[in-house]
Structure formats: C-alpha cells, structure tokens
Short mmCIF file of C-alpha atoms in Angstrom, two decimals:
data_model
loop_
_atom_site.label_atom_id
_atom_site.label_comp_id
_atom_site.label_asym_id
_atom_site.label_seq_id
_atom_site.Cartn_x
_atom_site.Cartn_y
_atom_site.Cartn_z
CA UNK W 19 11.16 1.07 -13.52
CA UNK W 20 7.59 -0.18 -12.07
CA UNK W 21 5.01 -1.30 -13.74
CA UNK W 22 2.01 -0.18 -11.53
CA UNK W 23 1.23 1.40 -8.72
CA UNK W 24 -0.89 -0.20 -6.22
CA UNK W 25 0.17 -0.84 -2.69
CA UNK W 26 2.76 -3.16 -3.64
CA UNK W 27 4.76 -0.29 -5.84
CA UNK W 28 4.09 2.06 -3.45
CA UNK W 29 5.41 0.30 -0.36
CA UNK W 30 8.52 -0.51 -2.95
CA UNK W 31 8.96 3.70 -3.71
CA UNK W 32 8.65 3.55 0.09
CA UNK W 33 11.56 1.38 0.63
CA UNK W 34 13.97 2.75 -1.89
CA UNK W 35 13.64 5.63 -0.71
CA UNK W 36 14.23 4.95 2.85
CA UNK W 37 16.95 2.93 1.87
CA UNK W 38 19.40 5.63 0.67
CA UNK W 39 18.11 8.28 3.31
CA UNK W 40 19.93 11.72 2.67
CA UNK W 41 22.36 10.15 0.32
CA UNK W 42 20.89 10.80 -2.50
CA UNK W 43 23.70 11.11 -4.67
CA UNK W 44 23.93 7.21 -4.54
CA UNK W 45 20.59 7.02 -4.89
CA UNK W 46 18.99 4.76 -7.41
CA UNK W 47 16.78 7.08 -9.86
CA UNK W 48 13.09 5.27 -10.05
CA UNK W 49 10.06 5.71 -11.88
CA UNK W 50 6.98 3.99 -11.83
CA UNK W 51 3.91 3.89 -14.51
CA UNK W 52 0.07 3.22 -13.65
CA UNK W 53 -2.42 2.88 -15.90
CA UNK W 54 -5.31 4.02 -13.46
CA UNK W 55 -5.77 8.03 -13.36
CA UNK W 56 -4.88 7.81 -9.70
CA UNK W 57 -3.96 5.64 -6.85
CA UNK W 58 -6.91 2.76 -6.23
CA UNK W 59 -6.94 -0.09 -4.36
CA UNK W 60 -9.78 -2.40 -4.68
CA UNK W 61 -12.28 1.23 -4.75
CA UNK W 62 -15.25 -0.69 -5.60
CA UNK W 63 -15.07 -3.09 -2.36
CA UNK W 64 -14.89 0.06 0.40
CA UNK W 65 -18.45 -0.86 1.83
CA UNK W 66 -19.08 1.18 4.82
CA UNK W 67 -18.70 -1.95 7.42
CA UNK W 68 -15.74 -3.57 5.43
CA UNK W 69 -12.56 -3.82 7.55
CA UNK W 70 -8.95 -4.76 7.19
CA UNK W 71 -8.57 -8.45 7.63
CA UNK W 72 -5.10 -7.63 9.00
CA UNK W 73 -3.28 -5.71 11.78
CA UNK W 74 -2.84 -1.65 11.20
CA UNK W 75 1.05 -2.50 11.85
CA UNK W 76 1.02 -4.67 8.24
CA UNK W 77 1.56 -1.34 6.24
CA UNK W 78 3.38 -0.24 3.97
CA UNK W 79 6.66 -0.03 6.13
CA UNK W 80 6.48 -1.04 9.96
CA UNK W 81 7.64 -4.30 9.69
CA UNK W 82 10.83 -3.47 7.36
CA UNK W 83 11.16 -0.40 9.64
CA UNK W 84 9.20 0.20 12.71
CA UNK W 85 10.30 4.14 12.71
CA UNK W 86 9.17 4.65 9.74
CA UNK W 87 7.73 8.17 8.86
CA UNK W 88 5.79 6.17 6.12
CA UNK W 89 4.00 4.20 8.74
CA UNK W 90 0.20 3.57 9.47
CA UNK W 91 0.61 5.08 12.98
CA UNK W 92 2.41 8.34 11.50
CA UNK W 93 -0.52 8.62 9.08
CA UNK W 94 -2.33 8.46 12.38
CA UNK W 95 -0.23 11.23 14.35
CA UNK W 96 -0.07 13.19 11.11
CA UNK W 97 -4.35 13.13 10.85
CA UNK W 98 -4.47 14.15 14.39
CA UNK W 99 -6.60 11.30 15.47
CA UNK W 100 -3.56 8.77 17.17
CA UNK W 101 -5.27 9.06 20.72
CA UNK W 102 -8.16 8.26 19.07
CA UNK W 103 -7.72 5.44 17.33
CA UNK W 104 -5.87 3.84 20.58
CA UNK W 105 -9.54 4.54 22.57
CA UNK W 106 -11.00 2.58 20.05
CA UNK W 107 -9.01 -0.48 21.02
CA UNK W 108 -9.40 -1.86 17.54
CA UNK W 109 -6.77 -3.42 15.73
CA UNK W 110 -8.28 -3.46 12.50
CA UNK W 111 -9.53 -0.35 10.46
CA UNK W 112 -12.02 0.20 8.20
CA UNK W 113 -10.74 -0.28 4.34
CA UNK W 114 -11.59 3.28 3.86
CA UNK W 115 -9.48 4.46 6.74
CA UNK W 116 -6.33 2.10 5.57
CA UNK W 117 -7.09 3.51 1.81
CA UNK W 118 -6.74 6.84 2.87
CA UNK W 119 -3.56 5.69 4.59
CA UNK W 120 -2.39 4.55 1.15
CA UNK W 121 -3.31 8.22 -0.60
CA UNK W 122 -1.42 9.89 2.53
CA UNK W 123 1.57 7.69 1.95
CA UNK W 124 1.36 8.28 -2.08
CA UNK W 125 1.28 11.93 -1.97
CA UNK W 126 4.43 11.74 -0.19
CA UNK W 127 6.18 9.76 -3.51
CA UNK W 128 3.92 10.98 -6.24
CA UNK W 129 6.70 12.63 -8.30
CA UNK W 130 8.00 9.06 -9.02
CA UNK W 131 4.72 7.72 -10.51
CA UNK W 132 2.90 8.62 -14.01
CA UNK W 133 -0.47 8.21 -14.00
CA UNK W 134 -2.44 7.27 -17.07
CA UNK W 135 0.51 5.34 -18.39
CA UNK W 136 0.78 1.99 -19.56
CA UNK W 137 3.29 0.14 -20.19
CA UNK W 138 2.68 -2.48 -23.14
CA UNK W 139 5.61 -4.25 -23.78
CA UNK W 140 9.13 -4.53 -22.59
CA UNK W 141 11.66 -4.33 -25.53
CA UNK W 142 15.32 -5.49 -26.03
CA UNK W 143 17.02 -2.11 -27.13
CA UNK W 144 18.52 -2.03 -30.83
CA UNK W 145 21.85 -2.59 -29.67
CA UNK W 146 21.74 -5.70 -27.97
CA UNK W 147 22.33 -7.91 -31.22
CA UNK W 148 21.97 -11.28 -29.63
CA UNK W 149 24.60 -10.76 -26.63
CA UNK W 150 24.74 -9.48 -23.40
CA UNK W 151 21.97 -8.01 -22.19
CA UNK W 152 21.97 -5.08 -19.52
CA UNK W 153 19.31 -2.56 -19.92
CA UNK W 154 15.54 -2.91 -21.63
CA UNK W 155 13.42 -0.73 -23.32
CA UNK W 156 9.46 -0.17 -21.71
CA UNK W 157 7.07 0.47 -24.39
CA UNK W 158 4.92 3.54 -22.92
CA UNK W 159 1.45 4.29 -24.45
CA UNK W 160 -0.72 7.04 -22.55
CA UNK W 161 -4.43 8.06 -22.91
CA UNK W 162 -3.67 10.45 -26.20
CA UNK W 163 -2.54 7.52 -27.89
CA UNK W 164 1.03 8.17 -27.84
CA UNK W 165 3.26 6.26 -27.20
CA UNK W 166 7.69 6.34 -26.32
CA UNK W 167 10.19 3.82 -25.28
CA UNK W 168 11.70 4.51 -21.10
CA UNK W 169 15.40 2.71 -20.88
CA UNK W 170 15.31 0.60 -17.68
CA UNK W 171 18.06 -1.53 -16.04
CA UNK W 172 15.74 -2.87 -13.54
CA UNK W 173 12.13 -3.39 -13.94
CA UNK W 174 9.48 -4.40 -11.29
CA UNK W 175 6.03 -5.45 -12.23
CA UNK W 176 3.41 -5.64 -10.22
CA UNK W 177 0.01 -5.26 -12.47
CA UNK W 178 -2.29 -6.81 -9.22
CA UNK W 179 -4.43 -9.67 -9.66
CA UNK W 180 -7.11 -10.35 -12.37
CA UNK W 181 -10.94 -10.82 -11.65
CA UNK W 182 -11.98 -14.36 -12.64
CA UNK W 183 -15.81 -15.10 -13.35
CA UNK W 184 -17.21 -18.73 -13.37
CA UNK W 185 -16.71 -20.90 -16.19
CA UNK W 186 -18.53 -19.69 -19.46
CA UNK W 187 -20.09 -17.01 -17.48
CA UNK W 188 -19.17 -13.43 -18.92
CA UNK W 189 -19.96 -9.84 -16.89
CA UNK W 190 -23.10 -7.99 -18.29
CA UNK W 191 -24.90 -4.94 -17.26
CA UNK W 192 -27.03 -7.49 -14.93
CA UNK W 193 -23.86 -9.81 -14.40
CA UNK W 194 -21.06 -8.03 -12.36
CA UNK W 195 -17.80 -9.17 -10.36
CA UNK W 196 -17.35 -8.14 -7.16
CA UNK W 197 -14.42 -5.83 -8.27
CA UNK W 198 -16.55 -3.52 -9.96
CA UNK W 199 -19.32 -3.83 -7.38
CA UNK W 200 -19.50 -0.26 -6.22
CA UNK W 201 -19.52 1.63 -9.25
CA UNK W 202 -21.97 -1.11 -10.82
CA UNK W 203 -24.27 -0.12 -7.51
CA UNK W 204 -24.16 3.10 -8.07
CA UNK W 205 -25.93 2.79 -11.34
CA UNK W 206 -28.66 0.01 -9.82
CA UNK W 207 -32.07 1.05 -10.50
CA UNK W 208 -32.27 -0.39 -6.77
CA UNK W 209 -35.68 1.34 -6.47
CA UNK W 210 -37.65 -1.11 -8.85
CA UNK W 211 -35.28 -4.13 -9.16
CA UNK W 212 -35.22 -6.06 -5.96
CA UNK W 213 -33.70 -9.94 -6.95
CA UNK W 214 -30.34 -10.15 -6.57
CA UNK W 215 -28.17 -13.21 -6.69
CA UNK W 216 -24.71 -13.41 -5.16
CA UNK W 217 -22.23 -16.03 -5.77
CA UNK W 218 -19.33 -17.28 -3.55
CA UNK W 219 -18.75 -17.91 -0.25
CA UNK W 220 -15.50 -15.28 1.02
CA UNK W 221 -15.17 -12.25 2.24
CA UNK W 222 -16.33 -9.75 -0.18
CA UNK W 223 -19.28 -11.95 -1.56
CA UNK W 224 -20.50 -12.09 2.46
CA UNK W 225 -19.97 -8.12 3.01
CA UNK W 226 -21.58 -7.50 -0.15
CA UNK W 227 -24.61 -9.57 1.23
CA UNK W 228 -24.75 -7.82 4.42
CA UNK W 229 -24.27 -4.06 2.61
CA UNK W 230 -27.58 -5.12 -0.22
CA UNK W 231 -29.52 -6.10 3.09
CA UNK W 232 -29.26 -3.16 4.70
CA UNK W 233 -29.27 -0.21 2.07
CA UNK W 234 -31.37 -1.76 -0.29
CA UNK W 235 -35.36 -2.16 1.10
CA UNK W 236 -37.11 -5.42 0.56
CA UNK W 237 -34.37 -6.71 -1.65
CA UNK W 238 -34.23 -10.61 -2.07
CA UNK W 239 -31.43 -11.78 -1.96
CA UNK W 240 -30.03 -15.83 -3.50
CA UNK W 241 -26.91 -16.46 -2.02
CA UNK W 242 -25.40 -19.30 -3.97
CA UNK W 243 -22.07 -21.23 -2.32
CA UNK W 244 -20.10 -24.22 -3.18
CA UNK W 245 -20.01 -25.18 0.63
CA UNK W 246 -22.94 -26.04 3.09
CA UNK W 247 -22.58 -21.92 4.73
CA UNK W 248 -19.71 -19.36 5.01
CA UNK W 249 -16.32 -21.28 6.58
CA UNK W 250 -14.82 -19.36 8.89
CA UNK W 251 -10.94 -17.57 8.18
CA UNK W 252 -8.36 -18.87 10.31
CA UNK W 253 -6.94 -16.28 12.08
CA UNK W 254 -5.64 -17.68 15.12
CA UNK W 255 -1.75 -17.21 16.29
CA UNK W 256 -0.34 -19.97 14.87
CA UNK W 257 -1.82 -20.38 11.57
CA UNK W 258 -1.60 -16.35 11.37
CA UNK W 259 2.66 -17.31 11.39
CA UNK W 260 1.99 -18.13 7.80
CA UNK W 261 1.88 -14.82 7.16
CA UNK W 262 5.33 -14.20 9.16
CA UNK W 263 8.60 -13.32 6.75
CA UNK W 264 10.48 -16.03 8.01
CA UNK W 265 7.27 -18.81 6.59
CA UNK W 266 8.61 -17.54 2.99
CA UNK W 267 11.79 -18.91 3.64
CA UNK W 268 10.18 -22.24 5.02
CA UNK W 269 8.02 -21.96 1.53
CA UNK W 270 11.15 -21.28 -0.71
CA UNK W 271 13.31 -23.91 0.33
CA UNK W 272 11.11 -26.46 1.19
CA UNK W 273 10.10 -29.63 -0.54
CA UNK W 274 7.20 -30.05 -2.76
CA UNK W 275 5.21 -32.07 -0.21
CA UNK W 276 6.19 -29.23 2.92
CA UNK W 277 4.65 -26.92 0.09
CA UNK W 278 1.78 -29.01 -0.72
CA UNK W 279 0.86 -28.62 2.94
CA UNK W 280 1.28 -25.16 3.52
CA UNK W 281 -1.81 -25.29 0.93
CA UNK W 282 -3.66 -27.72 2.70
CA UNK W 283 -3.73 -26.83 6.06
CA UNK W 284 -3.70 -22.99 5.50
CA UNK W 285 -5.44 -22.11 2.78
CA UNK W 286 -8.45 -21.41 4.91
CA UNK W 287 -6.53 -18.38 6.22
CA UNK W 288 -7.47 -16.19 3.63
CA UNK W 289 -9.20 -18.08 0.59
CA UNK W 290 -12.64 -18.66 0.56
CA UNK W 291 -13.58 -18.05 3.78
CA UNK W 292 -14.87 -15.05 6.05
CA UNK W 293 -14.73 -13.02 8.73
CA UNK W 294 -16.01 -14.25 12.37
CA UNK W 295 -17.98 -10.98 12.31
CA UNK W 296 -19.45 -10.57 9.44
CA UNK W 297 -20.91 -14.61 9.53
CA UNK W 298 -22.38 -14.15 12.74
CA UNK W 299 -24.09 -10.23 11.61
CA UNK W 300 -25.50 -12.41 8.61
CA UNK W 301 -26.64 -15.06 11.17
CA UNK W 302 -28.46 -12.56 13.11
CA UNK W 303 -30.14 -10.97 10.18
CA UNK W 304 -31.23 -14.30 9.10
CA UNK W 305 -32.79 -15.18 12.43
CA UNK W 306 -34.32 -11.82 12.83
CA UNK W 307 -36.47 -12.39 9.81
CA UNK W 308 -37.38 -15.65 10.77
CA UNK W 309 -38.83 -14.13 13.68
CA UNK W 310 -40.82 -11.35 12.12
CA UNK W 311 -41.75 -13.83 9.08
CA UNK W 312 -40.00 -12.09 6.47
CA UNK W 313 -37.48 -13.60 5.05
CA UNK W 314 -35.23 -11.88 2.51
CA UNK W 315 -32.20 -13.82 2.69
CA UNK W 316 -32.50 -17.29 0.55
CA UNK W 317 -28.95 -19.51 0.85
CA UNK W 318 -28.84 -21.99 -2.09
CA UNK W 319 -26.14 -24.26 -0.38
CA UNK W 320 -24.05 -27.25 -1.97
CA UNK W 321 -24.70 -25.14 -5.52
CA UNK W 322 -23.06 -24.07 -8.32
CA UNK W 323 -23.88 -21.59 -11.50
CA UNK W 324 -23.93 -23.50 -14.29
CA UNK W 325 -25.34 -20.78 -16.76
CA UNK W 326 -26.85 -17.41 -17.25
CA UNK W 327 -29.36 -16.17 -19.62
CA UNK W 328 -31.16 -12.81 -20.12
CA UNK W 329 -34.65 -13.46 -20.92
CA UNK W 330 -36.66 -10.24 -20.99
CA UNK W 331 -35.92 -8.08 -18.65
CA UNK W 332 -34.38 -11.07 -16.62
CA UNK W 333 -31.41 -12.66 -15.31
CA UNK W 334 -32.06 -16.56 -15.48
CA UNK W 335 -29.49 -18.38 -13.57
CA UNK W 336 -28.95 -22.24 -14.15
CA UNK W 337 -27.89 -23.71 -10.84
CA UNK W 338 -26.95 -26.86 -10.32
CA UNK W 339 -27.23 -28.48 -6.62
CA UNK W 340 -23.98 -30.76 -5.78
CA UNK W 341 -26.22 -32.43 -3.05
CA UNK W 342 -29.31 -33.65 -5.95
CA UNK W 343 -27.52 -33.64 -9.09
CA UNK W 344 -30.78 -31.13 -10.03
CA UNK W 345 -30.77 -28.38 -12.36
CA UNK W 346 -32.94 -25.46 -11.41
CA UNK W 347 -33.77 -21.84 -12.39
CA UNK W 348 -33.48 -18.46 -10.96
CA UNK W 349 -34.52 -15.21 -12.08
CA UNK W 350 -33.07 -12.37 -10.68
CA UNK W 351 -31.83 -8.39 -11.46
CA UNK W 352 -28.67 -8.48 -10.96
CA UNK W 353 -25.87 -11.71 -10.59
CA UNK W 354 -22.97 -10.67 -8.25
CA UNK W 355 -19.82 -13.07 -8.96
CA UNK W 356 -17.64 -12.86 -5.92
CA UNK W 357 -15.58 -15.27 -7.23
CA UNK W 358 -12.22 -14.38 -6.56
CA UNK W 359 -8.70 -13.29 -8.74
CA UNK W 360 -6.34 -14.87 -10.60
CA UNK W 361 -2.62 -14.58 -10.33
CA UNK W 362 -0.93 -12.22 -12.11
CA UNK W 363 0.55 -13.14 -15.42
CA UNK W 364 3.62 -11.55 -17.00
CA UNK W 365 4.22 -13.27 -19.29
CA UNK W 366 2.52 -10.50 -22.05
CA UNK W 367 4.00 -7.51 -20.58
CA UNK W 368 7.37 -9.66 -21.06
CA UNK W 369 7.71 -9.43 -24.42
CA UNK W 370 10.72 -9.55 -26.26
CA UNK W 371 12.27 -10.79 -22.30
CA UNK W 372 9.52 -13.42 -22.22
CA UNK W 373 12.56 -16.39 -23.81
CA UNK W 374 15.39 -15.72 -21.32
CA UNK W 375 13.02 -16.23 -18.62
CA UNK W 376 13.74 -19.99 -17.13
CA UNK W 377 10.51 -22.07 -16.37
CA UNK W 378 9.99 -25.13 -14.22
CA UNK W 379 8.85 -28.39 -15.18
CA UNK W 380 5.47 -27.39 -14.76
CA UNK W 381 6.02 -24.35 -16.97
CA UNK W 382 6.01 -21.68 -14.63
CA UNK W 383 8.48 -18.45 -14.02
CA UNK W 384 11.63 -19.26 -11.77
CA UNK W 385 11.60 -16.83 -9.14
CA UNK W 386 14.80 -16.33 -6.93
CA UNK W 387 13.93 -15.95 -3.21
CA UNK W 388 14.69 -11.82 -3.84
CA UNK W 389 11.36 -11.77 -6.26
CA UNK W 390 13.87 -11.87 -9.16
CA UNK W 391 13.22 -13.99 -12.17
CA UNK W 392 15.61 -16.51 -13.39
CA UNK W 393 17.40 -15.70 -16.68
CA UNK W 394 19.65 -16.86 -18.97
CA UNK W 395 23.05 -15.69 -18.60
CA UNK W 396 22.78 -13.12 -21.39
CA UNK W 397 19.66 -10.84 -19.66
CA UNK W 398 22.32 -9.23 -16.57
CA UNK W 399 19.10 -6.45 -15.70
CA UNK W 400 16.77 -7.26 -13.37
CA UNK W 401 13.49 -8.35 -14.14
CA UNK W 402 11.03 -8.92 -10.19
CA UNK W 403 7.62 -9.55 -9.73
CA UNK W 404 5.60 -8.03 -7.09
CA UNK W 405 2.85 -11.02 -7.41
CA UNK W 406 2.45 -14.22 -9.28
CA UNK W 407 5.12 -16.07 -7.03
CA UNK W 408 2.65 -18.20 -4.97
CA UNK W 409 4.35 -21.42 -6.25
CA UNK W 410 7.82 -19.97 -5.35
CA UNK W 411 7.05 -17.92 -2.14
CA UNK W 412 3.72 -19.07 -1.03
CA UNK W 413 0.44 -17.87 0.03
CA UNK W 414 1.41 -14.29 1.16
CA UNK W 415 3.27 -13.83 -1.82
CA UNK W 416 0.62 -11.12 -3.42
CA UNK W 417 -0.83 -10.30 0.37
CA UNK W 418 -0.45 -6.89 2.26
CA UNK W 419 0.70 -9.48 5.03
CA UNK W 420 4.25 -9.00 4.10
CA UNK W 421 3.97 -6.19 1.75
CA UNK W 422 6.59 -4.17 3.67
CA UNK W 423 9.34 -6.97 3.92
CA UNK W 424 9.04 -8.02 0.61
CA UNK W 425 9.45 -4.67 -1.12
CA UNK W 426 12.18 -4.05 1.10
CA UNK W 427 14.30 -7.34 -0.16
CA UNK W 428 13.45 -6.23 -3.44
CA UNK W 429 14.82 -2.99 -2.88
CA UNK W 430 18.04 -4.16 -1.13
CA UNK W 431 18.54 -6.86 -3.66
CA UNK W 432 18.56 -4.24 -6.83
CA UNK W 433 20.75 -1.56 -4.51
CA UNK W 434 23.41 -4.88 -3.73
CA UNK W 435 23.38 -6.28 -7.17
CA UNK W 436 24.25 -2.36 -8.16
CA UNK W 437 26.92 -1.94 -5.60
CA UNK W 438 28.05 -5.58 -6.84
CA UNK W 439 28.22 -4.63 -10.41
CA UNK W 440 30.40 -1.23 -9.05
CA UNK W 441 32.62 -2.66 -7.25
CA UNK W 442 33.83 -5.23 -9.82
#
C-alpha cells in the first residue's frame, strides 16, 4: 500500500507493473491513497517560464528501464511532439510540460489510486497479540467523514515535503509561502496592490520575483536575501554525479566525515541556489530599470526577516541587517516566503508501528539501503520511505533526479522479500 501519490509513488506504481510485465498471476497487488483530489506536483509554481532543473531523461522510468512505455520520450511520441522537442534542442522542458507528462503517466495506472482519501494512521491488527506482525492495517478517511481499515503487508510512505516558514511567522491573507503562490496570486488584487516583498534566494524565489515583475506593471518588489546576492546552482558534470545512483551507495556506506563532505561541498547543487539563466534574466531587468531611471527591484541583501505585523492595510515586515545589526521596517501589501521545505517526517502516520522502528543515536529512523525502515524482529512487514532519508541516502533522496532508480529498488525489495518468504 502506498501513502501519497505524487511523482515518487507514481514511479513506484510503474516500477511494480514493469517488474512483473505480463505475469499477472504472480504480480503484487498494489493500492495508493492520496488526500488531494487529483495528481498534483508543485501546481502553484508552474510559472510560464519556469523550467525543470534536471534532464528530461530523469523521468519516472528511463534510468531504471530505458525502453519503458512510461518514459518522457514515449509521452512526447504519444503527444505527436517528439520531433518538435528534438528540434527545440533543449535538455530541460518547462515545468508545465513535465506536469503534463506526469498526468499522462498517471492515467495509465489510475486504477491503483484512490484520491480524496487520507491515511490517518497505521495500526497493528488485533490478532497480533504482541507476537510476530506480518501485516498491518491502514486507517483511511475520506472527504465524507467515513473511515475504513485496509490490510497491507508492505507500506510505502511518500507524503511529500512540508512548507517551511521563517521562525515566528505564520501564513495569512497577506503572508504566503511559495507553495501556494499561483493560487494566492489569482485572488490578489494586484491592480491596486503594488508593493511586494519576496524572502529567499533559491530558484523558486527568483522565479517568483521575475514573474511578478513581468506580470504586475509598476510593482515595487523588495527582494530579501540572507546572502549578498543570488548564488548559482552548480550543475556542472562532476558535481552532478552526486545525483547518480552510484552516489547513493557511496553516501549510504560512507563514514560520518564523507557524508558531511557531500553536504558541505555539494549542497549548492540544489539548496538555496538559482539557475544561471534566471539570475542573468533578473539582472538584465535591474540594469534596464537603471537605464530608464525606473527602479522596481529593491535588493535587501545580507538581511533576514525578524517580525511581521499587520498595520491597517499594510503588512509591516521588520528586517534585520546582518551587516549593521540594525532593524528597520518595510511596509508591503504582500509578503511571499520562498523559504523551502522540511523533510518528510513519518512518525505521526506510523501510529502503532513507531515503537517497532529503530532510531539512531541522534533520534533519526534507521533505514536500510533499500529504503526500508529498520525494525525490531517482531515487525516483519515492510515499511518503506520515499523521502525523509537524507541522513542515510544523501542529497537526492527526495528529489526527482533519482526517482526511477529509487522506486525500482523499492519494488525489487518488496518482490524479492516476498519470493524469499514463499520459498522458505
């Protein structure tokens, strides 16, 4: 059973299908439960010019199975766009096109997923009685308030990342997180409200700044950065090797020092950085504003947001300068926090199973190489994580870059363990 049905568990559904091929008699039964009404992947950041930061070949299946009928190339062929895509000579499709690809793939496995259903907890079966546990029960609720219990021998948790706000700041009508941007933007009276502040120096923050600049004429945008300016994402070939499947082995089997080195030297491949194209595009706008003497972008560098308070119709943002240690206020109509996400934390959803799951000295779940939680001997069913394994599997553990291989490894693990149990 899969909890959540974003790209990761969609890729898993595909891997399970391709693992058995036409051997339906011996195939594993699989079902997925998703609380959203339909498949959605960062819908509120599908900005017109936003492009993928990974190659189209890092799709749901290709790195696991290059001839998969679920590949991005198969999608392009199905859409009659393969030749045009090749002629476009671009390795990186737009996010909108990639989302369309995800929906295309989902339609081919949609019989396995139930939407508008939320797994509230995982329970031990009543018959367990403190002995061996080789199956569990998922408590599932729907939008009508009904609940049901579903039995499972393996559970794959993929509930996604959790939006992170600056400390002490809550979301409101005038304070947004980037994860809700387009939905909020559509309801924003930007015909009258022109003052915006965007917090964050990563790709999403830079894309939001560019989008508002281009979409809202005469908007005054304050860009609040903890750095002196945007930092470029390192997508050079050697650095990109940290997203290879082999790098997961190096990280997992490495020492504490080697794992720390991964983060120290290569965090700038993905975290708090922006693409060269977006950075240069924004700087061109800044320069043209200077030429025309119509500055619209105010860069508040080496600064952080301390407080936010509503003063009448104004949202007052108190900013602390890291350079002078002085604080001052910026009054805006909307504050947008593009401040990233927290890793998936499965403790609450594990419910009755949590005491069976082994933790390390720092209180983190121990995870086997195949993404299966390490459990006490009594719990013999498999609990797998798609996300929340950065401490064991490295930088790419929750990213699209390794999604096909990761899902394939989980599918293989479930199938191999099942076969071993049947054989012995």
